[in-house]
Tab-separated table of N, CA, C and O in Angstrom:
chain	number	residue	atom	x	y	z
A	40	MET	N	147.138	-99.771	59.710
A	40	MET	CA	146.701	-99.423	58.384
A	40	MET	C	147.236	-100.464	57.398
A	40	MET	O	148.374	-100.891	57.505
A	41	ILE	N	146.406	-100.837	56.459
A	41	ILE	CA	146.770	-101.850	55.474
A	41	ILE	C	147.087	-101.160	54.153
A	41	ILE	O	146.309	-100.351	53.659
A	42	GLN	N	148.227	-101.512	53.581
A	42	GLN	CA	148.634	-100.998	52.268
A	42	GLN	C	148.262	-102.074	51.250
A	42	GLN	O	148.826	-103.166	51.256
A	43	TRP	N	147.305	-101.788	50.371
A	43	TRP	CA	146.808	-102.768	49.402
A	43	TRP	C	147.506	-102.631	48.057
A	43	TRP	O	147.764	-101.525	47.590
A	44	THR	N	147.776	-103.783	47.447
A	44	THR	CA	148.331	-103.841	46.095
A	44	THR	C	147.437	-104.762	45.273
A	44	THR	O	147.279	-105.948	45.597
A	45	ARG	N	146.823	-104.210	44.227
A	45	ARG	CA	145.974	-105.035	43.353
A	45	ARG	C	146.851	-105.954	42.517
A	45	ARG	O	147.921	-105.553	42.071
A	46	ILE	N	146.372	-107.160	42.303
A	46	ILE	CA	147.119	-108.170	41.550
A	46	ILE	C	146.441	-108.371	40.194
A	46	ILE	O	145.297	-108.829	40.126
A	47	ALA	N	147.140	-108.019	39.138
A	47	ALA	CA	146.621	-108.204	37.788
A	47	ALA	C	147.082	-109.557	37.262
A	47	ALA	O	148.194	-109.993	37.542
A	48	GLY	N	146.210	-110.223	36.540
A	48	GLY	CA	146.589	-111.459	35.870
A	48	GLY	C	146.491	-112.719	36.708
A	48	GLY	O	146.783	-113.802	36.218
A	49	SER	N	146.081	-112.619	37.954
A	49	SER	CA	145.912	-113.819	38.782
A	49	SER	C	144.453	-114.252	38.716
A	49	SER	O	143.550	-113.427	38.861
A	50	ARG	N	144.236	-115.533	38.513
A	50	ARG	CA	142.867	-116.037	38.446
A	50	ARG	C	142.246	-116.196	39.824
A	50	ARG	O	141.039	-116.243	39.954
A	51	ALA	N	143.064	-116.283	40.865
A	51	ALA	CA	142.541	-116.548	42.202
A	51	ALA	C	142.633	-115.360	43.151
A	51	ALA	O	141.753	-115.153	43.979
A	52	ILE	N	143.705	-114.586	43.061
A	52	ILE	CA	143.968	-113.543	44.047
A	52	ILE	C	143.702	-112.161	43.456
A	52	ILE	O	144.242	-111.812	42.407
A	53	ARG	N	142.886	-111.376	44.143
A	53	ARG	CA	142.539	-110.029	43.689
A	53	ARG	C	143.545	-108.993	44.175
A	53	ARG	O	143.941	-108.105	43.437
A	54	ALA	N	143.950	-109.092	45.465
A	54	ALA	CA	144.838	-108.083	46.036
A	54	ALA	C	145.595	-108.653	47.229
A	54	ALA	O	145.161	-109.618	47.849
A	55	LEU	N	146.729	-108.031	47.511
A	55	LEU	CA	147.523	-108.359	48.698
A	55	LEU	C	147.620	-107.110	49.549
A	55	LEU	O	147.856	-106.021	49.042
A	56	GLY	N	147.449	-107.306	50.842
A	56	GLY	CA	147.565	-106.198	51.771
A	56	GLY	C	148.738	-106.414	52.702
A	56	GLY	O	149.009	-107.536	53.125
A	57	LEU	N	149.429	-105.342	53.028
A	57	LEU	CA	150.546	-105.379	53.966
A	57	LEU	C	150.164	-104.553	55.182
A	57	LEU	O	149.822	-103.372	55.059
A	58	GLU	N	150.199	-105.186	56.349
A	58	GLU	CA	149.920	-104.513	57.611
A	58	GLU	C	151.164	-104.656	58.470
A	58	GLU	O	151.497	-105.749	58.919
A	59	ALA	N	151.871	-103.561	58.650
A	59	ALA	CA	153.113	-103.596	59.419
A	59	ALA	C	152.889	-102.929	60.765
A	59	ALA	O	152.337	-101.835	60.834
A	60	GLY	N	153.324	-103.603	61.834
A	60	GLY	CA	153.189	-103.066	63.180
A	60	GLY	C	154.199	-101.973	63.437
A	60	GLY	O	155.155	-101.780	62.695
A	61	VAL	N	153.979	-101.268	64.485
A	61	VAL	CA	154.866	-100.183	64.885
A	61	VAL	C	155.882	-100.736	65.862
A	61	VAL	O	155.544	-101.460	66.790
A	62	GLU	N	157.159	-100.411	65.649
A	62	GLU	CA	158.199	-100.835	66.591
A	62	GLU	C	157.904	-100.226	67.946
A	62	GLU	O	157.554	-99.059	68.032
A	63	GLY	N	158.031	-101.018	68.993
A	63	GLY	CA	157.787	-100.503	70.343
A	63	GLY	C	158.828	-99.454	70.696
A	63	GLY	O	160.012	-99.641	70.470
A	64	GLY	N	158.393	-98.347	71.239
A	64	GLY	CA	159.321	-97.285	71.596
A	64	GLY	C	159.530	-97.243	73.090
A	64	GLY	O	159.114	-98.121	73.818
A	65	ALA	N	160.176	-96.205	73.562
A	65	ALA	CA	160.365	-96.039	75.003
A	65	ALA	C	159.005	-95.952	75.662
A	65	ALA	O	158.105	-95.282	75.179
A	66	GLY	N	158.816	-96.674	76.733
A	66	GLY	CA	157.534	-96.673	77.411
A	66	GLY	C	156.596	-97.723	76.872
A	66	GLY	O	155.487	-97.871	77.350
A	67	GLY	N	157.018	-98.461	75.850
A	67	GLY	CA	156.222	-99.570	75.324
A	67	GLY	C	155.003	-99.153	74.532
A	67	GLY	O	154.064	-99.914	74.412
A	68	ASP	N	154.990	-97.940	74.000
A	68	ASP	CA	153.851	-97.511	73.213
A	68	ASP	C	153.786	-98.302	71.924
A	68	ASP	O	154.757	-98.453	71.215
A	69	GLY	N	152.622	-98.823	71.625
A	69	GLY	CA	152.404	-99.564	70.387
A	69	GLY	C	151.267	-98.920	69.633
A	69	GLY	O	150.847	-97.815	69.951
A	70	PRO	N	150.744	-99.607	68.653
A	70	PRO	CA	149.629	-99.066	67.891
A	70	PRO	C	148.361	-99.057	68.734
A	70	PRO	O	148.293	-99.701	69.767
A	71	GLY	N	147.353	-98.371	68.249
A	71	GLY	CA	146.076	-98.301	68.946
A	71	GLY	C	145.335	-99.619	68.877
A	71	GLY	O	145.876	-100.632	68.433
A	72	PRO	N	144.073	-99.617	69.299
A	72	PRO	CA	143.277	-100.842	69.291
A	72	PRO	C	143.260	-101.482	67.910
A	72	PRO	O	143.115	-100.803	66.900
A	73	GLY	N	143.434	-102.791	67.878
A	73	GLY	CA	143.420	-103.517	66.616
A	73	GLY	C	144.753	-103.576	65.920
A	73	GLY	O	144.902	-104.269	64.921
A	74	GLY	N	145.761	-102.860	66.412
A	74	GLY	CA	147.085	-102.880	65.794
A	74	GLY	C	147.833	-104.142	66.176
A	74	GLY	O	147.422	-104.889	67.052
A	75	ILE	N	148.959	-104.391	65.531
A	75	ILE	CA	149.682	-105.625	65.814
A	75	ILE	C	150.956	-105.403	66.600
A	75	ILE	O	151.409	-106.305	67.275
A	76	GLY	N	151.560	-104.225	66.529
A	76	GLY	CA	152.714	-103.899	67.356
A	76	GLY	C	153.942	-104.746	67.150
A	76	GLY	O	153.976	-105.657	66.334
A	77	ASP	N	154.983	-104.440	67.899
A	77	ASP	CA	156.236	-105.191	67.941
A	77	ASP	C	156.909	-105.380	66.588
A	77	ASP	O	157.662	-106.321	66.400
A	78	GLY	N	156.641	-104.510	65.620
A	78	GLY	CA	157.305	-104.605	64.330
A	78	GLY	C	156.877	-105.812	63.505
A	78	GLY	O	157.515	-106.167	62.532
A	79	LYS	N	155.787	-106.460	63.890
A	79	LYS	CA	155.327	-107.649	63.169
A	79	LYS	C	154.672	-107.266	61.851
A	79	LYS	O	154.248	-106.137	61.656
A	80	VAL	N	154.593	-108.248	60.963
A	80	VAL	CA	154.020	-108.020	59.644
A	80	VAL	C	152.907	-109.035	59.402
A	80	VAL	O	153.066	-110.223	59.676
A	81	ARG	N	151.789	-108.537	58.889
A	81	ARG	CA	150.690	-109.399	58.474
A	81	ARG	C	150.453	-109.208	56.985
A	81	ARG	O	150.536	-108.097	56.466
A	82	ILE	N	150.143	-110.305	56.327
A	82	ILE	CA	149.750	-110.265	54.923
A	82	ILE	C	148.264	-110.594	54.844
A	82	ILE	O	147.816	-111.581	55.415
A	83	HIS	N	147.519	-109.752	54.131
A	83	HIS	CA	146.101	-109.984	53.870
A	83	HIS	C	146.004	-110.460	52.424
A	83	HIS	O	146.469	-109.771	51.516
A	84	VAL	N	145.435	-111.642	52.219
A	84	VAL	CA	145.299	-112.211	50.882
A	84	VAL	C	143.816	-112.168	50.520
A	84	VAL	O	143.002	-112.901	51.085
A	85	GLN	N	143.468	-111.282	49.585
A	85	GLN	CA	142.078	-111.127	49.166
A	85	GLN	C	141.855	-111.932	47.891
A	85	GLN	O	142.489	-111.685	46.860
A	86	PHE	N	140.936	-112.897	47.976
A	86	PHE	CA	140.645	-113.756	46.835
A	86	PHE	C	139.532	-113.165	45.991
A	86	PHE	O	138.702	-112.398	46.468
A	87	ARG	N	139.516	-113.523	44.735
A	87	ARG	CA	138.506	-113.009	43.804
A	87	ARG	C	137.097	-113.433	44.204
A	87	ARG	O	136.140	-112.752	43.884
A	88	ARG	N	136.955	-114.528	44.902
A	88	ARG	CA	135.626	-114.996	45.319
A	88	ARG	C	135.134	-114.312	46.586
A	88	ARG	O	134.089	-114.653	47.111
A	89	GLY	N	135.918	-113.361	47.122
A	89	GLY	CA	135.408	-112.533	48.196
A	89	GLY	C	136.036	-112.670	49.562
A	89	GLY	O	135.972	-111.734	50.349
A	90	LYS	N	136.607	-113.790	49.921
A	90	LYS	CA	137.200	-113.955	51.249
A	90	LYS	C	138.596	-113.365	51.299
A	90	LYS	O	139.332	-113.365	50.313
A	91	THR	N	138.962	-112.875	52.484
A	91	THR	CA	140.308	-112.376	52.737
A	91	THR	C	140.864	-113.110	53.944
A	91	THR	O	140.204	-113.198	54.978
A	92	TYR	N	142.059	-113.660	53.810
A	92	TYR	CA	142.731	-114.377	54.891
A	92	TYR	C	143.928	-113.565	55.346
A	92	TYR	O	144.638	-112.982	54.529
A	93	VAL	N	144.154	-113.547	56.660
A	93	VAL	CA	145.226	-112.755	57.260
A	93	VAL	C	146.244	-113.696	57.889
A	93	VAL	O	145.871	-114.607	58.643
A	94	TYR	N	147.517	-113.468	57.566
A	94	TYR	CA	148.613	-114.307	58.060
A	94	TYR	C	149.660	-113.454	58.758
A	94	TYR	O	150.072	-112.430	58.223
A	95	ASP	N	150.082	-113.875	59.961
A	95	ASP	CA	151.232	-113.266	60.637
A	95	ASP	C	152.473	-113.925	60.056
A	95	ASP	O	152.727	-115.103	60.303
A	96	VAL	N	153.239	-113.178	59.260
A	96	VAL	CA	154.402	-113.767	58.599
A	96	VAL	C	155.726	-113.333	59.208
A	96	VAL	O	156.762	-113.930	58.924
A	97	GLY	N	155.713	-112.307	60.020
A	97	GLY	CA	156.924	-111.904	60.729
A	97	GLY	C	157.881	-111.013	59.962
A	97	GLY	O	158.471	-110.113	60.533
A	98	LYS	N	158.032	-111.243	58.665
A	98	LYS	CA	158.992	-110.467	57.874
A	98	LYS	C	158.333	-109.890	56.627
A	98	LYS	O	157.573	-110.563	55.942
A	99	ARG	N	158.694	-108.666	56.319
A	99	ARG	CA	158.185	-107.997	55.119
A	99	ARG	C	158.646	-108.705	53.836
A	99	ARG	O	157.995	-108.631	52.804
A	100	SER	N	159.754	-109.412	53.908
A	100	SER	CA	160.291	-110.073	52.712
A	100	SER	C	159.300	-111.088	52.126
A	100	SER	O	159.290	-111.303	50.916
A	101	TYR	N	158.445	-111.695	52.952
A	101	TYR	CA	157.421	-112.610	52.419
A	101	TYR	C	156.453	-111.865	51.514
A	101	TYR	O	156.058	-112.367	50.459
A	102	PHE	N	156.060	-110.668	51.912
A	102	PHE	CA	155.165	-109.856	51.093
A	102	PHE	C	155.841	-109.502	49.768
A	102	PHE	O	155.239	-109.631	48.694
A	103	GLU	N	157.078	-109.066	49.836
A	103	GLU	CA	157.812	-108.684	48.624
A	103	GLU	C	158.016	-109.877	47.695
A	103	GLU	O	157.872	-109.754	46.478
A	104	ARG	N	158.341	-111.033	48.262
A	104	ARG	CA	158.502	-112.242	47.449
A	104	ARG	C	157.171	-112.655	46.828
A	104	ARG	O	157.132	-113.142	45.693
A	105	PHE	N	156.079	-112.476	47.572
A	105	PHE	CA	154.740	-112.779	47.062
A	105	PHE	C	154.462	-111.916	45.837
A	105	PHE	O	154.024	-112.417	44.797
A	106	LEU	N	154.731	-110.618	45.931
A	106	LEU	CA	154.507	-109.715	44.801
A	106	LEU	C	155.369	-110.068	43.600
A	106	LEU	O	154.942	-109.921	42.452
A	107	ASP	N	156.597	-110.526	43.847
A	107	ASP	CA	157.526	-110.846	42.763
A	107	ASP	C	157.291	-112.218	42.136
A	107	ASP	O	157.823	-112.505	41.063
A	108	ALA	N	156.517	-113.065	42.787
A	108	ALA	CA	156.315	-114.436	42.308
A	108	ALA	C	155.619	-114.440	40.951
A	108	ALA	O	154.673	-113.692	40.720
A	109	ALA	N	156.083	-115.318	40.070
A	109	ALA	CA	155.472	-115.443	38.746
A	109	ALA	C	154.033	-115.945	38.874
A	109	ALA	O	153.152	-115.509	38.135
A	110	SER	N	153.795	-116.862	39.801
A	110	SER	CA	152.456	-117.374	40.057
A	110	SER	C	152.096	-117.078	41.513
A	110	SER	O	152.642	-117.695	42.432
A	111	LYS	N	151.183	-116.140	41.705
A	111	LYS	CA	150.763	-115.777	43.061
A	111	LYS	C	150.068	-116.951	43.751
A	111	LYS	O	150.251	-117.185	44.936
A	112	GLY	N	149.269	-117.697	43.002
A	112	GLY	CA	148.565	-118.847	43.565
A	112	GLY	C	149.522	-119.923	44.059
A	112	GLY	O	149.345	-120.474	45.147
A	113	ARG	N	150.545	-120.227	43.282
A	113	ARG	CA	151.540	-121.218	43.702
A	113	ARG	C	152.305	-120.749	44.935
A	113	ARG	O	152.551	-121.516	45.853
A	114	PHE	N	152.680	-119.474	44.957
A	114	PHE	CA	153.402	-118.936	46.110
A	114	PHE	C	152.518	-119.033	47.355
A	114	PHE	O	152.980	-119.428	48.419
A	115	TYR	N	151.242	-118.698	47.195
A	115	TYR	CA	150.322	-118.786	48.317
A	115	TYR	C	150.239	-120.219	48.852
A	115	TYR	O	150.388	-120.453	50.048
A	116	VAL	N	150.017	-121.173	47.979
A	116	VAL	CA	149.838	-122.566	48.399
A	116	VAL	C	151.116	-123.168	48.962
A	116	VAL	O	151.098	-123.805	50.022
A	117	PHE	N	152.242	-122.967	48.288
A	117	PHE	CA	153.467	-123.671	48.667
A	117	PHE	C	154.354	-122.930	49.667
A	117	PHE	O	155.246	-123.541	50.243
A	118	VAL	N	154.122	-121.644	49.866
A	118	VAL	CA	154.942	-120.898	50.835
A	118	VAL	C	154.087	-120.414	52.000
A	118	VAL	O	154.290	-120.816	53.143
A	119	ILE	N	153.125	-119.559	51.713
A	119	ILE	CA	152.342	-118.941	52.790
A	119	ILE	C	151.487	-119.979	53.520
A	119	ILE	O	151.578	-120.138	54.741
A	120	LYS	N	150.663	-120.693	52.796
A	120	LYS	CA	149.734	-121.643	53.410
A	120	LYS	C	150.458	-122.808	54.090
A	120	LYS	O	149.999	-123.312	55.105
A	121	GLN	N	151.599	-123.220	53.544
A	121	GLN	CA	152.365	-124.327	54.130
A	121	GLN	C	153.061	-123.932	55.432
A	121	GLN	O	153.223	-124.758	56.314
A	122	ARG	N	153.483	-122.678	55.546
A	122	ARG	CA	154.284	-122.251	56.700
A	122	ARG	C	153.492	-121.565	57.796
A	122	ARG	O	153.934	-121.535	58.946
A	123	PHE	N	152.346	-120.971	57.446
A	123	PHE	CA	151.618	-120.149	58.420
A	123	PHE	C	150.147	-120.534	58.464
A	123	PHE	O	149.553	-120.842	57.437
A	124	ASP	N	149.584	-120.490	59.662
A	124	ASP	CA	148.142	-120.626	59.824
A	124	ASP	C	147.536	-119.230	59.767
A	124	ASP	O	148.121	-118.276	60.270
A	125	TYR	N	146.353	-119.119	59.155
A	125	TYR	CA	145.740	-117.804	59.119
A	125	TYR	C	145.246	-117.436	60.515
A	125	TYR	O	144.851	-118.292	61.299
A	126	VAL	N	145.315	-116.152	60.836
A	126	VAL	CA	144.902	-115.689	62.162
A	126	VAL	C	143.447	-115.221	62.157
A	126	VAL	O	142.828	-115.158	63.211
A	127	ARG	N	142.938	-114.891	60.982
A	127	ARG	CA	141.510	-114.581	60.854
A	127	ARG	C	141.155	-114.486	59.379
A	127	ARG	O	142.026	-114.401	58.517
A	128	LYS	N	139.859	-114.531	59.125
A	128	LYS	CA	139.371	-114.302	57.765
A	128	LYS	C	138.155	-113.403	57.844
A	128	LYS	O	137.467	-113.343	58.859
A	129	TYR	N	137.948	-112.668	56.784
A	129	TYR	CA	136.784	-111.768	56.730
A	129	TYR	C	136.291	-111.637	55.312
A	129	TYR	O	136.890	-112.112	54.390
């Protein structure tokens, strides 16, 4: 499940989504089909022009820092895009 946060005041980014995997339990049960599992974190970056890019970032702190950034576009370009390749777009 993706938790969406709308971004006000950004000219490029409409919303950020947080998709957190489920920690593996006894027996190795993970999320259902389409889930990411293993406690991993994905950030969904929805742009105002319609595309959404998904990044495996590993830590929730990237999402929190993204939300706290004064310029979401700069954070996206210089932190997220520089360090991670997108895993899919839709």
